[in-house]
Tab-separated table of C-alpha atoms and ligand atoms in Angstrom:
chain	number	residue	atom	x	y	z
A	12	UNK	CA	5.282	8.133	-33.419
A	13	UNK	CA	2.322	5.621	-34.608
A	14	UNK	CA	-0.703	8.319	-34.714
A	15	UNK	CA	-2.654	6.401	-32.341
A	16	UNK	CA	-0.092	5.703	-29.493
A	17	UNK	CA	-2.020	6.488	-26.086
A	18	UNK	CA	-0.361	5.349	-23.053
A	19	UNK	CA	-2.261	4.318	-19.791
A	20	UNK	CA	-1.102	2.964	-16.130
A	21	UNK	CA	-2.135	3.347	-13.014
A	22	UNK	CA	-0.849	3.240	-9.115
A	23	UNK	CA	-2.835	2.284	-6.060
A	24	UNK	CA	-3.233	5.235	-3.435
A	25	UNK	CA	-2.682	2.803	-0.496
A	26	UNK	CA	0.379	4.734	0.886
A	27	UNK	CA	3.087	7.142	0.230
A	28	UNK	CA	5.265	5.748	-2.717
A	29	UNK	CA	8.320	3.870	-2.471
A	30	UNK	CA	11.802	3.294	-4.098
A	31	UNK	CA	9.969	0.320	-6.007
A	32	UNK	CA	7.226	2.212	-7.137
A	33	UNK	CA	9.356	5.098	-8.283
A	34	UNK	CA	12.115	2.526	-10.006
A	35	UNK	CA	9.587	-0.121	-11.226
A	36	UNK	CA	6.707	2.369	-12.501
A	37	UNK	CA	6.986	6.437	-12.097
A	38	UNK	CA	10.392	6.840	-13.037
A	39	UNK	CA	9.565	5.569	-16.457
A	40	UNK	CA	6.075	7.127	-16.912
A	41	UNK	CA	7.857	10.283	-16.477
A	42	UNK	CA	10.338	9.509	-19.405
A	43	UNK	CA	7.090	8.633	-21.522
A	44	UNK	CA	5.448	11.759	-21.020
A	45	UNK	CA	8.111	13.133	-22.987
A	46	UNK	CA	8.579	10.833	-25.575
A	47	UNK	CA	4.710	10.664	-26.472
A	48	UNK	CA	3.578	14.175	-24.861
A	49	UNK	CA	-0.259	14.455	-24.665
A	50	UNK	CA	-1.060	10.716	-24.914
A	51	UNK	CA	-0.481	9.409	-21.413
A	52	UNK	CA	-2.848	8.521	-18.971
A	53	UNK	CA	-1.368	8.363	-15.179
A	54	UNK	CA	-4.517	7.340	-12.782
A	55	UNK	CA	-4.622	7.271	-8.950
A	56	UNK	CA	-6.417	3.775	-8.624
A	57	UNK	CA	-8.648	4.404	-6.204
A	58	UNK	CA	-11.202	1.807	-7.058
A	59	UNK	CA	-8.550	-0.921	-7.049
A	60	UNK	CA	-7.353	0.025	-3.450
A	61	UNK	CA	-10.407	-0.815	-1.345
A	62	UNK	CA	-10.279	-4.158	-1.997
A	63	UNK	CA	-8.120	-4.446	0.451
A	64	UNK	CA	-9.149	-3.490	4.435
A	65	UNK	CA	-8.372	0.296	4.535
A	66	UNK	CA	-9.392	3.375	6.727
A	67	UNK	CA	-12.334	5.488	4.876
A	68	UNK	CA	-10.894	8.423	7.005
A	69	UNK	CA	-7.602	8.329	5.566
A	70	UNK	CA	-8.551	7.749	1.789
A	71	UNK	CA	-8.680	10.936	0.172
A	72	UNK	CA	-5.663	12.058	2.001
A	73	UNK	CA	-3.659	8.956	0.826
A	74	UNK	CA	-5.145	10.253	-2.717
A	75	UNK	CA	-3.508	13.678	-2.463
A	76	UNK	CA	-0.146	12.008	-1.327
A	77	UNK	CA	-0.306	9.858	-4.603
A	78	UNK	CA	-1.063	12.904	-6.184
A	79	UNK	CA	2.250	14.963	-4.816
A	80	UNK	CA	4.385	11.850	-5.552
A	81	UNK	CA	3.488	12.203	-8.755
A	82	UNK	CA	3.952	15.705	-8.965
A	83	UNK	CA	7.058	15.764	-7.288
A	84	UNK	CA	8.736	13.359	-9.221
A	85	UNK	CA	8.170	14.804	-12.364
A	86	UNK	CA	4.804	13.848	-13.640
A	87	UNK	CA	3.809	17.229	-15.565
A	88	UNK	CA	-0.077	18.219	-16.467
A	89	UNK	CA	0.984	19.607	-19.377
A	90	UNK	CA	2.009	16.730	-20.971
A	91	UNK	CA	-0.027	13.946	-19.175
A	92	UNK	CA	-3.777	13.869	-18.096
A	93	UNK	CA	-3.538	12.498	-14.354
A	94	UNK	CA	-6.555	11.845	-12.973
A	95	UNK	CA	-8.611	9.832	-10.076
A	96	UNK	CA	-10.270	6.764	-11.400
A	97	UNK	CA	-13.505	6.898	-9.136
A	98	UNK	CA	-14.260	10.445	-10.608
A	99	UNK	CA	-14.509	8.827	-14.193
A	100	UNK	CA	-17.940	6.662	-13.190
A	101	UNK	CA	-17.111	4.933	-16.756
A	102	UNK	CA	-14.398	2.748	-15.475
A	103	UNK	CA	-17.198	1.131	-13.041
A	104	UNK	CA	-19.395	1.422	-15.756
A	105	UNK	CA	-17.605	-0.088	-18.458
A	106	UNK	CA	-16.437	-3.305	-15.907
A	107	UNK	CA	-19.628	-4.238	-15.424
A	108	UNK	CA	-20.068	-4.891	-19.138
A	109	UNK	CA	-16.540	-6.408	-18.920
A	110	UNK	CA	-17.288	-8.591	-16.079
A	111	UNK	CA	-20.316	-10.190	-18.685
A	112	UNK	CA	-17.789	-11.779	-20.795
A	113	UNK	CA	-14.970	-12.957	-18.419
A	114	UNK	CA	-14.704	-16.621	-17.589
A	115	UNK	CA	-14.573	-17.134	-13.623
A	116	UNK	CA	-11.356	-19.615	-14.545
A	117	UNK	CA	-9.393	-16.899	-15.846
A	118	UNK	CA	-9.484	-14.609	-13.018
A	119	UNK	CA	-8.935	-17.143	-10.194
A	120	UNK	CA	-5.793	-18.348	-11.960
A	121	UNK	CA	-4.590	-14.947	-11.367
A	122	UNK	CA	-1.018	-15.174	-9.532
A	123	UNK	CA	-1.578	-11.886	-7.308
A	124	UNK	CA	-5.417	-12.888	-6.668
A	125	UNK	CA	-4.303	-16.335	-5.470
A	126	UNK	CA	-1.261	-14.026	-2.997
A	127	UNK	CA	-3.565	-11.667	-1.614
A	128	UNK	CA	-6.271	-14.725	-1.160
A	129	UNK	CA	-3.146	-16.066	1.155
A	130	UNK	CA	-2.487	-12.885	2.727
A	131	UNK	CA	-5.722	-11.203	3.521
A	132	UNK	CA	-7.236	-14.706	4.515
A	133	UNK	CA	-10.381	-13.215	6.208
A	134	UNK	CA	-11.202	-10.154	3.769
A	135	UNK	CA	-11.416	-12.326	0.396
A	136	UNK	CA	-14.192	-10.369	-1.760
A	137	UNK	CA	-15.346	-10.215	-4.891
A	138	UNK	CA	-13.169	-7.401	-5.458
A	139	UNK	CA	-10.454	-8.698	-5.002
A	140	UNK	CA	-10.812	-11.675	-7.800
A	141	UNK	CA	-12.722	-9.047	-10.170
A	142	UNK	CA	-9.554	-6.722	-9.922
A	143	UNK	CA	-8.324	-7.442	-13.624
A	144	UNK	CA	-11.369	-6.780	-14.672
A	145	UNK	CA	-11.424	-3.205	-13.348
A	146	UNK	CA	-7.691	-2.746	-14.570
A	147	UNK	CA	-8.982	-4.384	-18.154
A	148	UNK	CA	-11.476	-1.636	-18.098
A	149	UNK	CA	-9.448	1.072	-16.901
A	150	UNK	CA	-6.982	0.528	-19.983
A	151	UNK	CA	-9.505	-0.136	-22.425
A	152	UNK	CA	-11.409	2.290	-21.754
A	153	UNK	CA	-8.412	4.962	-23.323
A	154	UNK	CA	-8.574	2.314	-25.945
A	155	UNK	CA	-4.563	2.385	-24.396
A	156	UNK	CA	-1.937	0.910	-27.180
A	157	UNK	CA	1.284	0.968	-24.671
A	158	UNK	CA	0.821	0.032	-20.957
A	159	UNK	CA	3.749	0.865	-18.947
A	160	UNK	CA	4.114	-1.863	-15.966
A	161	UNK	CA	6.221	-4.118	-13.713
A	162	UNK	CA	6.714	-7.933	-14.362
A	163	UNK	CA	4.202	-8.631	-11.657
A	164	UNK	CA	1.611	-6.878	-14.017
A	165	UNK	CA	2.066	-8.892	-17.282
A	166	UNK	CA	-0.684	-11.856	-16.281
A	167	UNK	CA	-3.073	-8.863	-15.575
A	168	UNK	CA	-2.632	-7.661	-19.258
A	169	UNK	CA	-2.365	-10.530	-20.961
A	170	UNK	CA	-6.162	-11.454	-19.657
A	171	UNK	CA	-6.833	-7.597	-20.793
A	172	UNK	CA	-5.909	-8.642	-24.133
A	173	UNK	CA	-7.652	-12.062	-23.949
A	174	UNK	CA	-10.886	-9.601	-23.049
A	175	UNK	CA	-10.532	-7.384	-25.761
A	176	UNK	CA	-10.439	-10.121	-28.033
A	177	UNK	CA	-13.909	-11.446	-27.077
A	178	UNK	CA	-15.586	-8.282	-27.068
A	179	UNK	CA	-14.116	-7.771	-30.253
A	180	UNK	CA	-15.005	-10.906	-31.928
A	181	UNK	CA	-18.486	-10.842	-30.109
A	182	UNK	CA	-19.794	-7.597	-30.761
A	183	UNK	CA	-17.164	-5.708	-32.928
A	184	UNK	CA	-14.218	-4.724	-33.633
A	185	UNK	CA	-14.079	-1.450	-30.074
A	186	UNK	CA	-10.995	-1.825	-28.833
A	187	UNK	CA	-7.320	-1.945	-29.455
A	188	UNK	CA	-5.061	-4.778	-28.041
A	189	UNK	CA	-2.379	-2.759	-25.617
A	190	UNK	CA	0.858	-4.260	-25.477
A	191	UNK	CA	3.056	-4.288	-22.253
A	192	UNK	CA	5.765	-1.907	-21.704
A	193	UNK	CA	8.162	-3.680	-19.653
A	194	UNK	CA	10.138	-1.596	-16.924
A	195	UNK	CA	13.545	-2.863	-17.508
A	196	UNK	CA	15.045	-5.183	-14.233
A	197	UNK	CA	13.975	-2.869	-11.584
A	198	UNK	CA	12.118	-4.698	-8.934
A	199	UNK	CA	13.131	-3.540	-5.835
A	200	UNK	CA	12.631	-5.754	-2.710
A	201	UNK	CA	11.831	-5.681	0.661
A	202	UNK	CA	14.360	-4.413	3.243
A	203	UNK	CA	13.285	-6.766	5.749
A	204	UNK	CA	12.556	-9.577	3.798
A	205	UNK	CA	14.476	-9.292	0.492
A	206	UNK	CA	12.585	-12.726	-1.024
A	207	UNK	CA	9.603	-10.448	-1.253
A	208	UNK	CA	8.665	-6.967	-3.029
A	209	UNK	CA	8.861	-3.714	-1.606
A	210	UNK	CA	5.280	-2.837	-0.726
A	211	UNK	CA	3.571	0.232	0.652
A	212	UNK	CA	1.233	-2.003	2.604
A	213	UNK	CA	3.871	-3.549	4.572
A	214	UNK	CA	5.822	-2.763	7.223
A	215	UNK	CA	7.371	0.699	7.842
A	216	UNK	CA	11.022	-0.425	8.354
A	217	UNK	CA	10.462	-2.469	5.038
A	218	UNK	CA	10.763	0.432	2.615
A	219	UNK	CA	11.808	3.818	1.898
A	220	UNK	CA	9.484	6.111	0.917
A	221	UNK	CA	10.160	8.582	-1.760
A	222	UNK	CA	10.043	12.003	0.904
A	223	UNK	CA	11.755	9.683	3.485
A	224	UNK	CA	13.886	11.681	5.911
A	225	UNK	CA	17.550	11.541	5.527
A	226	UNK	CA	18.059	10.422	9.052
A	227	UNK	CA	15.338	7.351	8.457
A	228	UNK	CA	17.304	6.472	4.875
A	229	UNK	CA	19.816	5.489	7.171
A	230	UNK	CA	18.378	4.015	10.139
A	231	UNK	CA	15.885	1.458	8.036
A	232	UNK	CA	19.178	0.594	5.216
A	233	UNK	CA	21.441	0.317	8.503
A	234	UNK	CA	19.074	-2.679	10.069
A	235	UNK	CA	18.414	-3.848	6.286
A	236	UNK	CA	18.584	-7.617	6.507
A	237	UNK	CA	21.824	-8.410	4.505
A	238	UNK	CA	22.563	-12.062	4.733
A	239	UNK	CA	25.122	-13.231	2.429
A	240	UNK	CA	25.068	-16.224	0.350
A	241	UNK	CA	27.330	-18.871	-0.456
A	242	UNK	CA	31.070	-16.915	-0.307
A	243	UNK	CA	31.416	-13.944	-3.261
A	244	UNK	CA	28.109	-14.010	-3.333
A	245	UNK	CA	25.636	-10.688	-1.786
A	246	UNK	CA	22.660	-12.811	-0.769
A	247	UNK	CA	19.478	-11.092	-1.403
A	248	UNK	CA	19.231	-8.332	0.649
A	249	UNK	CA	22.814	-7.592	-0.502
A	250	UNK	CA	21.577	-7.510	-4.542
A	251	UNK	CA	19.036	-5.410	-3.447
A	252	UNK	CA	20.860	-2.583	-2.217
A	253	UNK	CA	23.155	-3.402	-5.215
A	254	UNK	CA	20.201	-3.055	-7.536
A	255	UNK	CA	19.115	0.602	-5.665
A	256	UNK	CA	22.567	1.628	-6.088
A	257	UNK	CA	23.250	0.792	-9.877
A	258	UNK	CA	20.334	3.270	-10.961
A	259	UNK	CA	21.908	5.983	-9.183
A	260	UNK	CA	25.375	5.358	-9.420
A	261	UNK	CA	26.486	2.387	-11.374
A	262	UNK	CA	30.087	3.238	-11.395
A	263	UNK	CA	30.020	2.934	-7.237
A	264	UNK	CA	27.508	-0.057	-7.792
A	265	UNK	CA	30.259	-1.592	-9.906
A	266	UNK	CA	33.137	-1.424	-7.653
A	267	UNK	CA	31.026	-2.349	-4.574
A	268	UNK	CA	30.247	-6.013	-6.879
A	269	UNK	CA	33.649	-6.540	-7.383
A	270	UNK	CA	34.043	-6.173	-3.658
A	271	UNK	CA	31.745	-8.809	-3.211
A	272	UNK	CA	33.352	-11.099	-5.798
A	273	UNK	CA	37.091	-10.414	-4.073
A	274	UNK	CA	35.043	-11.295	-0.731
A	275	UNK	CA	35.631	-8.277	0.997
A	276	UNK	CA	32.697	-6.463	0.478
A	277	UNK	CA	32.000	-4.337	3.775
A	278	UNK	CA	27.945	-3.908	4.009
A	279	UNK	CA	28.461	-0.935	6.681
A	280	UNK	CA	30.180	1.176	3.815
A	281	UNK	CA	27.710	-0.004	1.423
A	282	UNK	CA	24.785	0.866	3.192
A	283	UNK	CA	26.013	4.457	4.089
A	284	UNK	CA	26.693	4.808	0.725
A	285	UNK	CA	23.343	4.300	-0.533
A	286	UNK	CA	21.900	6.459	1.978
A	287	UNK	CA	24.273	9.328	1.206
A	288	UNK	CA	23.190	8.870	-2.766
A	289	UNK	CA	19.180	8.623	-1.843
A	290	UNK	CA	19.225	11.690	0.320
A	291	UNK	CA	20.921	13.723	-2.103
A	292	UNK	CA	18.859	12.045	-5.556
A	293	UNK	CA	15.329	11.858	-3.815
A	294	UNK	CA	16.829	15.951	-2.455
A	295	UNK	CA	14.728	17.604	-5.122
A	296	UNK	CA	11.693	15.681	-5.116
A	297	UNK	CA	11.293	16.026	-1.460
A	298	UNK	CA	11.855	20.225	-1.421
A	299	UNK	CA	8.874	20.223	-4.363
A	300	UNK	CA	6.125	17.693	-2.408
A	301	UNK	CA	6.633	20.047	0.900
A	302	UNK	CA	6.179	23.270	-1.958
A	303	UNK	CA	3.223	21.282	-3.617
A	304	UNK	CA	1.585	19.818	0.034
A	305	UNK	CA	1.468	23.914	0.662
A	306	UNK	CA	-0.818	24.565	-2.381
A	307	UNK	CA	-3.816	21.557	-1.820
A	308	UNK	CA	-5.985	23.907	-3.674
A	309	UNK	CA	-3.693	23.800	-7.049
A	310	UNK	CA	-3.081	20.372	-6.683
A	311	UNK	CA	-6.863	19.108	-6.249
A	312	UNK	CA	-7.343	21.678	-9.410
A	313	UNK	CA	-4.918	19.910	-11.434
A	314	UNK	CA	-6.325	16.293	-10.699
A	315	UNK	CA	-10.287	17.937	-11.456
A	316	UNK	CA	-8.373	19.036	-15.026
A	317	UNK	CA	-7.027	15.981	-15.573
A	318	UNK	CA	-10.293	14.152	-14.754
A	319	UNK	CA	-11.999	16.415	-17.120
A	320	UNK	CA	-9.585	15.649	-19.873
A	321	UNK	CA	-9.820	11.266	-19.200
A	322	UNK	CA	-13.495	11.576	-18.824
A	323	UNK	CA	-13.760	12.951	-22.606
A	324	UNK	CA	-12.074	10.311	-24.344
A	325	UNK	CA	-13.668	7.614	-21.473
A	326	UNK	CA	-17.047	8.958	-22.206
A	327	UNK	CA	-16.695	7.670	-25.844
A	328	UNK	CA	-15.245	4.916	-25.744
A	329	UNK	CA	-18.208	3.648	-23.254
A	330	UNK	CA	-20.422	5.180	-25.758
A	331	UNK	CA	-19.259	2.898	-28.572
A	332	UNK	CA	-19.308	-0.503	-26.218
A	333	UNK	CA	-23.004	0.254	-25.103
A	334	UNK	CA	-23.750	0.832	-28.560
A	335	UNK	CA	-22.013	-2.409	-30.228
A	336	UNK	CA	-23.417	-4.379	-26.770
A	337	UNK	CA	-27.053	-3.173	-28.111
A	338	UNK	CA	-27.848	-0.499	-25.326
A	339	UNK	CA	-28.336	2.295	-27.388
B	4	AQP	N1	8.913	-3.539	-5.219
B	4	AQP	C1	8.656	-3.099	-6.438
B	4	AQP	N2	9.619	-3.102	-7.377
B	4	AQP	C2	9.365	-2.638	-8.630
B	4	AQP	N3	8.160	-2.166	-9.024
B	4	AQP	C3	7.172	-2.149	-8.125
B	4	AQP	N4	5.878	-1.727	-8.179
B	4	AQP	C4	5.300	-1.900	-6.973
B	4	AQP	N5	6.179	-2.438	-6.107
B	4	AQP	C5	7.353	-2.594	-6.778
B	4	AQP	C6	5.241	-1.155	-9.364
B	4	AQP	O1	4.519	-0.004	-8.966
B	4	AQP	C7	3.363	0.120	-9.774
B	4	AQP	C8	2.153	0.471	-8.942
B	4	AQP	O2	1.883	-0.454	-7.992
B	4	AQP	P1	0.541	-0.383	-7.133
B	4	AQP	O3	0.691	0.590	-6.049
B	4	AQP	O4	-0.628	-0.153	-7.991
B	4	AQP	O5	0.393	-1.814	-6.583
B	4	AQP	P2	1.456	-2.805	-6.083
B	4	AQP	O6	2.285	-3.324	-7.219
B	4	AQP	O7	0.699	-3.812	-5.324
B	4	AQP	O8	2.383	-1.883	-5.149
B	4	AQP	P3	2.658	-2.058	-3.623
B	4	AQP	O9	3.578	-1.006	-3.156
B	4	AQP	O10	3.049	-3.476	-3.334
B	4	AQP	O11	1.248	-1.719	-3.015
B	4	AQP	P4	0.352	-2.580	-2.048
B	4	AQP	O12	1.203	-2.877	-0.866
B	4	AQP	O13	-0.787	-1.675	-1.726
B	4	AQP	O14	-0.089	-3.817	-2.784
B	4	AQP	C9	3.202	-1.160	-10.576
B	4	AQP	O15	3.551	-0.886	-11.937
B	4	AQP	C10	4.190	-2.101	-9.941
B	4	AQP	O16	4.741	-2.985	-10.886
């Protein structure tokens, strides 16, 4: 391991987690906890999430659900610091400064600024265009190497990198350039509508949250839309489930393709398949969030610890950028 490997990512408290954030994100930060123990970051994004309309009553309880997701799927404070981003004031902090030295044209070519534009038509705020900024800060901030994200993240770093290159070259060389760490082909889509992602802030029947019950597995994958294509062919919503399968049983995910090729694929079986397989993989995780939700007190403990441990390095590495800006 390169001595300075340090590992960042982050996931938006604006619901209970889903198969797509558990197959596109958490499954592998858990694996790179182990691989590069001690160096990972894993922050509930707080900051990020009110750019979009949300309830101020509900927020710090969707933060403690965030926070038993990523206990219960593995996520261990022993090996990773995992921490709330508002309680490190640097990440605010060290935006600002970032904000000073990102072109306006970069950030409203943004693909997912110019989506939620679309879909929250009458809530666009600065936030919500200034959001790379925050995420630029949030990794750079770790001076992060490695960032662990979807495809739908890669723009986002790419202008991180583009940012650390200008503070760099303007005041000095601060911070590392942190390369993507692609989650490999899982991006899981929508149950409803499979041309889109699987997202928390959609509709219920649209995805299946990680404690779902098993009874709800299979009422949402029985009404998944499952059009299919052109003949041999699954269709979207088809692939989908296809796609859910393979990562938890690719043998049965095998002979269910060659179904489809023969043309006699039978979605019914399919579909009660799946929910079998979730409700007894996704078994585990859900007995340890109901033994975690019974302990708030150790869980909010764990998240102070792991604040304690980001702020350290965060408090640093804002040091050093006020001091190369001329602050101090
Ligand atoms: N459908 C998905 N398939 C694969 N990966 C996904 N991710 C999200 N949805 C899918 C990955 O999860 C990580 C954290 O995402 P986030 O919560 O910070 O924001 P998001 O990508 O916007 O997730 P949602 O569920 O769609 O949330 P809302 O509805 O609040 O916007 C990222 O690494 C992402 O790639």
């Amino acid at each position: 391991m390169k001595k300075d490997t340090r590992i960042l990512s982050g996931i938006q408290p604006t619901g209970k987690l889903h198969l797509g954030n558990y197959l596109g994100a958490l499954k592998n930060w858990v694996a790179l906890q182990d691989e590069f123990p001690q160096v990972c970051y894993y922050c509930i994004v707080d900051l990020h999430a009110v750019t979009a309309p949300y309830e101020p009553k509900e927020l710090k309880q969707r933060v403690f659900d965030t926070a038993l997701d990523f206990l219960a799927a593995g996520l261990d404070p022993d090996k990773a610091a995992i921490f709330i981003q508002s309680q490190v004031t640097e990440h605010s902090e060290l935006m600002w400064l970032l904000n000073t030295i990102t072109p306006i044209g970069s950030l409203e070519r943004m693909t997912q600024y110019k989506d939620k534009k679309k879909r929250h038509a009458d809530h666009i705020n600065a936030g919500l265009l200034n959001y790379p900024i925050l995420m630029a800060a949030d990794i750079l901030l770790y001076r992060a190497t490695m960032v662990p994200v979807g495809e739908d993240q890669v723009q986002h770093l790419e202008l991180t990198r583009e940012i650390a290159r200008k503070f760099n070259y303007t005041f000095g060389d601060t911070f590392p350039e942190p390369e993507p760490r692609l989650t490999r082909g899982a991006r899981i889509m929508s149950l409803t509508a499979p041309e889109n992602k699987m997202s928390k802030s959609d509709m219920e029947r649209s995805y299946i949250t990680l404690d779902e019950e098993p009874e709800s597995i299979k009422s949402k994958l029985k009404k998944a839309v499952t059009d299919a294509g052109t003949s041999g062919d699954l269709g979207p919503g088809g692939q989908n489930l296809l796609t859910i399968l393979e990562v938890i049983d690719p043998e049965a995910a095998k002979n269910f393709e060659n179904d489809a090729k023969a043309g006699q694929i039978r979605y019914a079986d399919l579909k009660s398949y799946l929910a079998d397989k979730l409700t007894e993989y996704f078994g585990p995780f859900r007995e340890r969030r109901q033994e975690l939700a019974s302990k708030p007190d150790a869980v909010w403990e764990l998240l102070l610890d792991g604040t304690q441990q980001a702020r350290r390095i965060a408090s640093a590495t804002l040091r050093d950028a006020k001091k190369k800006m001329g602050f101090i």
